[in-house]
Short mmCIF file of C-alpha atoms in Angstrom, two decimals:
data_model
loop_
_atom_site.label_atom_id
_atom_site.label_comp_id
_atom_site.label_asym_id
_atom_site.label_seq_id
_atom_site.Cartn_x
_atom_site.Cartn_y
_atom_site.Cartn_z
CA UNK A 1 -25.51 13.29 -24.16
CA UNK A 2 -26.48 10.18 -22.87
CA UNK A 3 -25.93 8.50 -25.70
CA UNK A 4 -22.26 9.94 -26.12
CA UNK A 5 -22.08 8.38 -21.73
CA UNK A 6 -23.54 5.01 -22.54
CA UNK A 7 -21.17 4.11 -25.85
CA UNK A 8 -17.79 5.48 -23.55
CA UNK A 9 -19.10 3.54 -21.19
CA UNK A 10 -19.71 0.65 -24.10
CA UNK A 11 -15.61 1.66 -25.22
CA UNK A 12 -13.83 1.13 -22.29
CA UNK A 13 -15.76 -1.84 -21.49
CA UNK A 14 -14.25 -3.47 -24.92
CA UNK A 15 -10.74 -1.38 -25.04
CA UNK A 16 -9.33 -4.36 -22.42
CA UNK A 17 -10.10 -7.37 -24.76
CA UNK A 18 -9.16 -5.16 -27.51
CA UNK A 19 -5.80 -3.93 -26.10
CA UNK A 20 -5.12 -7.84 -25.17
CA UNK A 21 -5.45 -8.21 -28.55
CA UNK A 22 -3.31 -5.81 -29.62
CA UNK A 23 -1.00 -6.90 -27.65
CA UNK A 24 -0.93 -10.75 -28.62
CA UNK A 25 -0.40 -8.68 -31.68
CA UNK A 26 2.35 -6.65 -30.94
CA UNK A 27 4.09 -9.63 -29.66
CA UNK A 28 3.85 -11.80 -32.74
CA UNK A 29 4.78 -9.25 -35.17
CA UNK A 30 7.63 -8.76 -33.03
CA UNK A 31 9.09 -12.60 -32.89
CA UNK A 32 7.96 -12.98 -36.53
CA UNK A 33 10.19 -9.99 -37.50
CA UNK A 34 12.93 -10.22 -35.17
CA UNK A 35 12.90 -7.23 -33.53
CA UNK A 36 14.49 -6.52 -30.92
CA UNK A 37 13.51 -4.26 -27.30
CA UNK A 38 15.64 -2.11 -25.87
CA UNK A 39 16.85 -4.86 -22.98
CA UNK A 40 17.07 -7.86 -24.85
CA UNK A 41 19.14 -10.79 -23.69
CA UNK A 42 18.21 -10.36 -20.93
CA UNK A 43 17.16 -14.18 -18.73
CA UNK A 44 15.86 -13.10 -15.42
CA UNK A 45 13.58 -10.60 -14.82
CA UNK A 46 11.59 -9.32 -11.48
CA UNK A 47 8.49 -6.97 -11.92
CA UNK A 48 7.09 -5.70 -8.32
CA UNK A 49 3.81 -4.25 -8.47
CA UNK A 50 2.14 -1.73 -5.68
CA UNK A 51 -0.87 -1.67 -4.06
CA UNK A 52 -4.02 0.61 -4.39
CA UNK A 53 -3.30 4.04 -2.63
CA UNK A 54 0.52 3.82 -3.48
CA UNK A 55 3.08 4.43 -5.66
CA UNK A 56 5.98 2.56 -7.24
CA UNK A 57 8.90 3.96 -5.54
CA UNK A 58 7.74 2.26 -2.60
CA UNK A 59 8.75 -1.04 -3.82
CA UNK A 60 12.28 0.82 -5.11
CA UNK A 61 14.43 0.65 -1.83
CA UNK A 62 13.25 -2.74 -1.26
CA UNK A 63 14.37 -3.82 -4.82
CA UNK A 64 17.66 -2.55 -4.87
CA UNK A 65 18.63 -4.50 -1.19
CA UNK A 66 17.60 -7.38 -2.68
CA UNK A 67 19.34 -6.94 -6.18
CA UNK A 68 22.70 -8.15 -6.50
CA UNK A 69 26.19 -6.72 -8.15
CA UNK A 70 25.08 -6.31 -12.24
CA UNK A 71 21.65 -5.99 -11.74
CA UNK A 72 19.85 -3.16 -13.07
CA UNK A 73 16.82 -1.04 -11.62
CA UNK A 74 14.66 0.30 -13.95
CA UNK A 75 11.67 2.60 -12.70
CA UNK A 76 9.40 4.77 -14.60
CA UNK A 77 6.65 6.52 -13.02
CA UNK A 78 3.37 7.43 -13.41
CA UNK A 79 4.38 10.48 -14.80
CA UNK A 80 6.74 9.16 -17.89
CA UNK A 81 9.95 10.11 -16.03
CA UNK A 82 12.46 6.93 -16.23
CA UNK A 83 15.39 6.29 -13.93
CA UNK A 84 18.31 3.94 -13.92
CA UNK A 85 20.40 2.28 -11.79
CA UNK A 86 23.71 -0.04 -11.81
CA UNK A 87 24.83 -2.62 -8.97
CA UNK A 88 28.31 -2.54 -9.07
CA UNK A 89 30.53 -3.58 -6.28
CA UNK A 90 31.10 -0.23 -4.83
CA UNK A 91 27.56 1.37 -5.04
CA UNK A 92 24.40 1.38 -6.44
CA UNK A 93 24.76 3.64 -9.68
CA UNK A 94 21.65 5.94 -10.16
CA UNK A 95 20.22 8.73 -11.91
CA UNK A 96 23.25 11.19 -11.21
CA UNK A 97 25.71 9.04 -12.85
CA UNK A 98 23.34 7.46 -15.29
CA UNK A 99 20.56 10.00 -16.63
CA UNK A 100 19.57 7.84 -19.78
CA UNK A 101 19.54 4.58 -21.28
CA UNK A 102 22.64 5.01 -23.50
CA UNK A 103 24.55 6.01 -20.42
CA UNK A 104 23.57 2.61 -18.96
CA UNK A 105 24.29 0.38 -21.90
CA UNK A 106 28.08 2.19 -22.36
CA UNK A 107 28.95 2.49 -18.52
CA UNK A 108 31.51 -0.60 -18.76
CA UNK A 109 29.76 -2.62 -15.78
CA UNK A 110 26.86 -3.00 -18.11
CA UNK A 111 26.12 -6.79 -18.75
CA UNK A 112 23.34 -9.23 -19.71
CA UNK A 113 24.41 -11.21 -17.68
CA UNK A 114 22.88 -10.09 -14.60
CA UNK A 115 19.05 -9.22 -13.20
CA UNK A 116 16.74 -6.19 -14.48
CA UNK A 117 14.27 -5.43 -11.78
CA UNK A 118 11.17 -4.22 -13.12
CA UNK A 119 9.40 -1.47 -10.48
CA UNK A 120 6.57 -0.79 -12.24
CA UNK A 121 3.98 2.21 -10.92
CA UNK A 122 0.52 2.07 -12.42
CA UNK A 123 -0.94 4.57 -14.91
CA UNK A 124 -3.98 4.64 -12.27
CA UNK A 125 -3.34 4.25 -8.53
CA UNK A 126 -6.33 2.52 -8.25
CA UNK A 127 -6.85 0.71 -11.71
CA UNK A 128 -8.44 -2.61 -11.95
CA UNK A 129 -6.21 -5.49 -12.15
CA UNK A 130 -7.01 -6.74 -15.13
CA UNK A 131 -6.07 -3.28 -16.60
CA UNK A 132 -2.17 -3.22 -14.87
CA UNK A 133 -2.00 -6.11 -16.46
CA UNK A 134 -2.18 -5.24 -20.18
CA UNK A 135 -0.21 -2.08 -19.57
CA UNK A 136 2.53 -4.61 -18.13
CA UNK A 137 2.44 -6.26 -21.08
CA UNK A 138 2.78 -3.56 -23.51
CA UNK A 139 5.67 -2.08 -21.31
CA UNK A 140 7.31 -5.55 -21.46
CA UNK A 141 7.14 -6.20 -25.42
CA UNK A 142 8.50 -2.49 -25.71
CA UNK A 143 11.38 -3.46 -23.45
CA UNK A 144 11.97 -6.90 -24.88
CA UNK A 145 11.67 -9.07 -21.99
CA UNK A 146 8.18 -10.51 -22.79
CA UNK A 147 9.66 -13.77 -24.61
CA UNK A 148 10.12 -17.33 -24.35
CA UNK A 149 14.00 -17.30 -23.03
CA UNK A 150 12.87 -14.59 -19.93
CA UNK A 151 11.53 -15.78 -16.68
CA UNK A 152 9.89 -13.51 -14.81
CA UNK A 153 9.51 -13.25 -10.84
CA UNK A 154 6.61 -11.27 -9.45
CA UNK A 155 7.32 -9.34 -6.22
CA UNK A 156 3.90 -7.04 -4.99
CA UNK A 157 2.53 -5.68 -2.15
CA UNK A 158 -0.93 -5.60 -1.39
CA UNK A 159 -3.81 -5.12 -3.67
CA UNK A 160 -0.54 -5.05 -6.47
CA UNK A 161 -1.12 -9.56 -5.64
CA UNK A 162 -4.06 -8.94 -7.73
CA UNK A 163 -2.88 -7.34 -10.40
CA UNK A 164 0.28 -9.82 -10.52
CA UNK A 165 -1.78 -13.30 -10.80
CA UNK A 166 -3.50 -11.67 -13.60
CA UNK A 167 -0.63 -11.01 -15.23
CA UNK A 168 0.49 -14.30 -14.61
CA UNK A 169 -3.32 -15.97 -15.68
CA UNK A 170 -2.74 -13.63 -18.94
CA UNK A 171 0.38 -15.18 -19.88
CA UNK A 172 1.40 -18.08 -17.62
CA UNK A 173 4.22 -19.35 -20.18
CA UNK A 174 6.13 -16.56 -19.26
CA UNK A 175 5.91 -16.19 -15.06
CA UNK A 176 8.25 -17.88 -13.21
CA UNK A 177 7.43 -17.42 -9.71
CA UNK A 178 4.60 -14.84 -7.59
CA UNK A 179 5.68 -13.62 -4.30
CA UNK A 180 3.20 -10.94 -2.18
CA UNK A 181 2.70 -10.28 0.99
CA UNK A 182 -0.11 -8.36 2.52
CA UNK A 183 -2.71 -9.45 -0.22
CA UNK A 184 -6.54 -8.97 0.13
CA UNK A 185 -6.75 -11.99 -2.20
CA UNK A 186 -10.69 -12.40 -0.85
CA UNK A 187 -13.80 -9.61 -0.30
CA UNK A 188 -12.51 -6.90 1.81
CA UNK A 189 -14.51 -4.88 4.01
CA UNK A 190 -12.56 -1.15 4.21
CA UNK A 191 -12.62 -1.61 0.33
CA UNK A 192 -16.94 -2.17 0.39
CA UNK A 193 -16.90 0.88 2.45
CA UNK A 194 -14.84 2.93 0.36
CA UNK A 195 -16.59 1.90 -2.69
CA UNK A 196 -20.09 1.99 -1.12
CA UNK A 197 -19.38 5.21 1.25
CA UNK A 198 -16.97 7.23 -0.89
CA UNK A 199 -17.51 10.12 0.17
CA UNK A 200 -17.05 9.51 3.84
CA UNK A 201 -13.65 7.25 2.64
CA UNK A 202 -12.06 11.01 1.03
CA UNK A 203 -11.80 9.13 -2.59
CA UNK A 204 -14.79 10.06 -4.55
CA UNK A 205 -13.55 12.57 -6.82
CA UNK A 206 -10.34 9.20 -7.66
CA UNK A 207 -13.28 7.08 -7.84
CA UNK A 208 -15.20 8.74 -10.61
CA UNK A 209 -12.53 10.95 -11.94
CA UNK A 210 -8.92 9.07 -12.14
CA UNK A 211 -10.36 5.81 -11.85
CA UNK A 212 -12.97 5.29 -14.39
CA UNK A 213 -10.84 4.29 -17.20
CA UNK A 214 -11.57 0.48 -17.33
CA UNK A 215 -14.83 -1.10 -17.50
CA UNK A 216 -15.25 -4.75 -16.27
CA UNK A 217 -17.65 -7.22 -18.14
CA UNK A 218 -18.04 -8.42 -14.46
CA UNK A 219 -21.68 -5.77 -14.26
CA UNK A 220 -21.49 -6.52 -10.16
CA UNK A 221 -17.33 -5.15 -10.54
CA UNK A 222 -18.28 -2.11 -11.57
CA UNK A 223 -20.35 1.06 -9.81
CA UNK A 224 -21.54 4.56 -11.54
CA UNK A 225 -20.94 7.50 -11.18
CA UNK A 226 -22.69 10.77 -12.88
CA UNK A 227 -24.33 8.37 -15.27
CA UNK A 228 -20.41 6.55 -15.96
CA UNK A 229 -19.52 3.23 -15.44
CA UNK A 230 -16.01 2.24 -15.01
CA UNK A 231 -14.53 -0.04 -12.68
CA UNK A 232 -10.97 -0.35 -10.06
CA UNK A 233 -9.90 -1.66 -7.44
CA UNK A 234 -12.11 -0.76 -5.20
CA UNK A 235 -15.35 -2.28 -7.11
CA UNK A 236 -12.48 -5.14 -7.30
CA UNK A 237 -12.32 -6.01 -3.79
CA UNK A 238 -15.74 -5.26 -2.79
CA UNK A 239 -17.25 -8.38 -5.78
CA UNK A 240 -14.81 -10.92 -6.08
CA UNK A 241 -12.96 -13.49 -4.14
CA UNK A 242 -9.74 -14.72 -6.40
CA UNK A 243 -10.74 -17.52 -5.77
CA UNK A 244 -14.53 -17.31 -8.24
CA UNK A 245 -12.34 -16.51 -11.10
CA UNK A 246 -9.35 -19.20 -10.07
CA UNK A 247 -12.21 -21.68 -10.18
CA UNK A 248 -13.52 -20.38 -13.31
CA UNK A 249 -10.38 -20.83 -14.74
CA UNK A 250 -10.27 -24.26 -13.64
CA UNK A 251 -12.90 -25.22 -15.97
CA UNK A 252 -12.83 -23.09 -18.87
CA UNK A 253 -9.14 -23.23 -18.85
CA UNK A 254 -8.06 -26.35 -17.87
CA UNK A 255 -3.84 -26.38 -19.17
CA UNK A 256 -3.51 -22.60 -17.68
CA UNK A 257 -4.80 -23.78 -14.30
CA UNK A 258 -1.90 -26.31 -14.46
CA UNK A 259 0.37 -24.16 -15.72
CA UNK A 260 -0.37 -21.58 -12.51
CA UNK A 261 -0.77 -24.86 -9.99
CA UNK A 262 3.05 -25.16 -10.83
CA UNK A 263 3.91 -22.14 -11.08
CA UNK A 264 6.38 -21.14 -7.37
CA UNK A 265 3.58 -18.69 -5.51
CA UNK A 266 4.30 -17.68 -2.08
CA UNK A 267 1.90 -15.78 0.19
CA UNK A 268 3.54 -13.60 2.96
CA UNK A 269 0.93 -12.49 5.78
CA UNK A 270 1.89 -9.59 8.18
CA UNK A 271 0.88 -9.92 11.31
CA UNK A 272 0.91 -6.37 13.29
CA UNK A 273 1.86 -6.34 16.95
CA UNK A 274 1.52 -4.15 20.12
CA UNK A 275 4.08 -4.20 23.13
CA UNK A 276 3.59 -3.77 26.05
CA UNK A 277 5.26 -3.69 30.20
CA UNK A 278 5.58 -7.57 31.64
CA UNK A 279 5.54 -7.76 34.83
CA UNK A 280 5.16 -5.31 38.29
CA UNK A 281 8.32 -3.71 37.06
CA UNK A 282 7.95 -3.24 33.24
CA UNK A 283 11.70 -4.29 32.66
CA UNK A 284 10.50 -6.46 29.67
CA UNK A 285 7.95 -6.63 27.47
CA UNK A 286 5.88 -8.45 25.28
CA UNK A 287 3.75 -8.82 22.09
CA UNK A 288 0.35 -8.89 21.37
CA UNK A 289 -0.73 -9.98 18.23
CA UNK A 290 -3.50 -8.61 16.13
CA UNK A 291 -5.93 -11.47 13.56
CA UNK A 292 -5.12 -8.62 11.29
CA UNK A 293 -2.55 -5.84 10.15
CA UNK A 294 -5.30 -2.83 10.33
CA UNK A 295 -6.14 -3.93 6.62
CA UNK A 296 -6.43 -7.39 5.15
CA UNK A 297 -6.83 -10.17 7.45
CA UNK A 298 -4.22 -12.92 7.99
CA UNK A 299 -5.91 -15.93 6.34
CA UNK A 300 -7.00 -13.27 3.12
CA UNK A 301 -3.22 -12.27 3.19
CA UNK A 302 -2.17 -16.61 2.53
CA UNK A 303 -5.02 -16.87 0.41
CA UNK A 304 -6.08 -19.86 2.04
CA UNK A 305 -9.08 -20.13 -0.01
CA UNK A 306 -6.65 -20.83 -3.07
CA UNK A 307 -5.69 -23.89 -1.12
CA UNK A 308 -2.96 -25.72 -3.22
CA UNK A 309 -2.16 -23.78 -5.59
CA UNK A 310 -0.04 -21.19 -2.30
CA UNK A 311 2.79 -22.88 -2.32
CA UNK A 312 4.08 -21.50 0.92
CA UNK A 313 2.82 -18.97 3.58
CA UNK A 314 5.24 -17.52 5.47
CA UNK A 315 4.21 -15.05 8.57
CA UNK A 316 6.09 -12.44 9.78
CA UNK A 317 5.84 -9.46 12.76
CA UNK A 318 5.63 -5.73 10.99
CA UNK A 319 5.06 -3.46 14.18
CA UNK A 320 2.91 -0.44 12.54
CA UNK A 321 3.39 3.09 13.44
CA UNK A 322 -0.22 4.36 14.87
CA UNK A 323 -2.56 4.47 12.28
CA UNK A 324 -0.44 6.89 10.67
CA UNK A 325 1.40 4.24 9.60
CA UNK A 326 -0.06 1.49 10.42
CA UNK A 327 1.86 -2.74 9.56
CA UNK A 328 0.21 -2.77 6.41
CA UNK A 329 1.73 0.01 4.69
CA UNK A 330 4.97 -1.33 6.69
CA UNK A 331 5.38 -4.99 4.68
CA UNK A 332 7.28 -3.63 1.65
CA UNK A 333 10.35 -2.76 3.94
CA UNK A 334 10.18 -5.45 6.31
CA UNK A 335 13.60 -7.07 6.22
CA UNK A 336 12.39 -10.70 5.75
CA UNK A 337 10.32 -10.11 2.97
CA UNK A 338 13.47 -8.22 1.31
CA UNK A 339 15.51 -11.48 2.29
CA UNK A 340 13.26 -13.43 1.04
CA UNK A 341 13.01 -11.72 -2.49
CA UNK A 342 16.20 -12.12 -2.83
CA UNK A 343 16.32 -15.65 -2.25
CA UNK A 344 14.01 -16.22 -4.61
CA UNK A 345 15.89 -14.26 -7.39
CA UNK A 346 18.98 -15.42 -6.49
CA UNK A 347 17.51 -19.31 -6.62
CA UNK A 348 16.09 -18.92 -10.29
#
């Protein structure tokens, strides 16, 4: 049994580089044999990546609001169900009108002059950023959207920002921009707490079972439950600042670092506040700001540790709704963030 466990751990550790190599070979094979995916020909793609303990549909409504006439939205959840949406002059056609890929392509409003909005849902809610990068690469190749002609804009919330940056590190020639909101670029105390005391955090079963699909080569970016070693979003945010990876990249692969430096990267911070009555009569109100949004510090959300790599650092006021619906969970639907998505898409 111990041999089986050790073999399983070793297999997981090597799965990621093997997966990356297979993706690269698949991409090369398709290019050499002129194999096209169903969405080949689209020049502009926006990819939306959710954060920890979340699902992709949290981004779907925001993507719809940011989309323009002629755009196509695609959402595949982790159970494999795919929904297609087409933006027309009158409305957004959804799964009721477009029940398959053929329905989408046969619609008279469908055109490859628009933009693809891929709302990406990770296989596991808490999976490590490298696994997301590997899986997203495979999906984009399958769709025909990873090539020299297609420019990808990445939009991400919370830990999804780390996932997006990892994809950009792996495929910098394909990414035009990265825009994150609420991303913990530095080590995160709450994740450290959940990783160290999973029973208290109420995530023991999720960490030990559902999220044991990847093992990082960095031993500090892993944990062991029941003799099984694994890495996930919690171990990553507990052990590594993104600055460490970027500094290593700068010395080991300066060309990729140069491409990242030329990329438009925006790190948005969501600033939590409460409103309290002002004056004796309490007719007006005053906003009292917290130094963080209940989950991630402003400094970390702004990726200040990454220095000049980040081009823009706006801050949006986001009012939470108690501990059950904190500001951090509302950042995706913030109107200023949606308008930012729209403007970035229009600029490409």
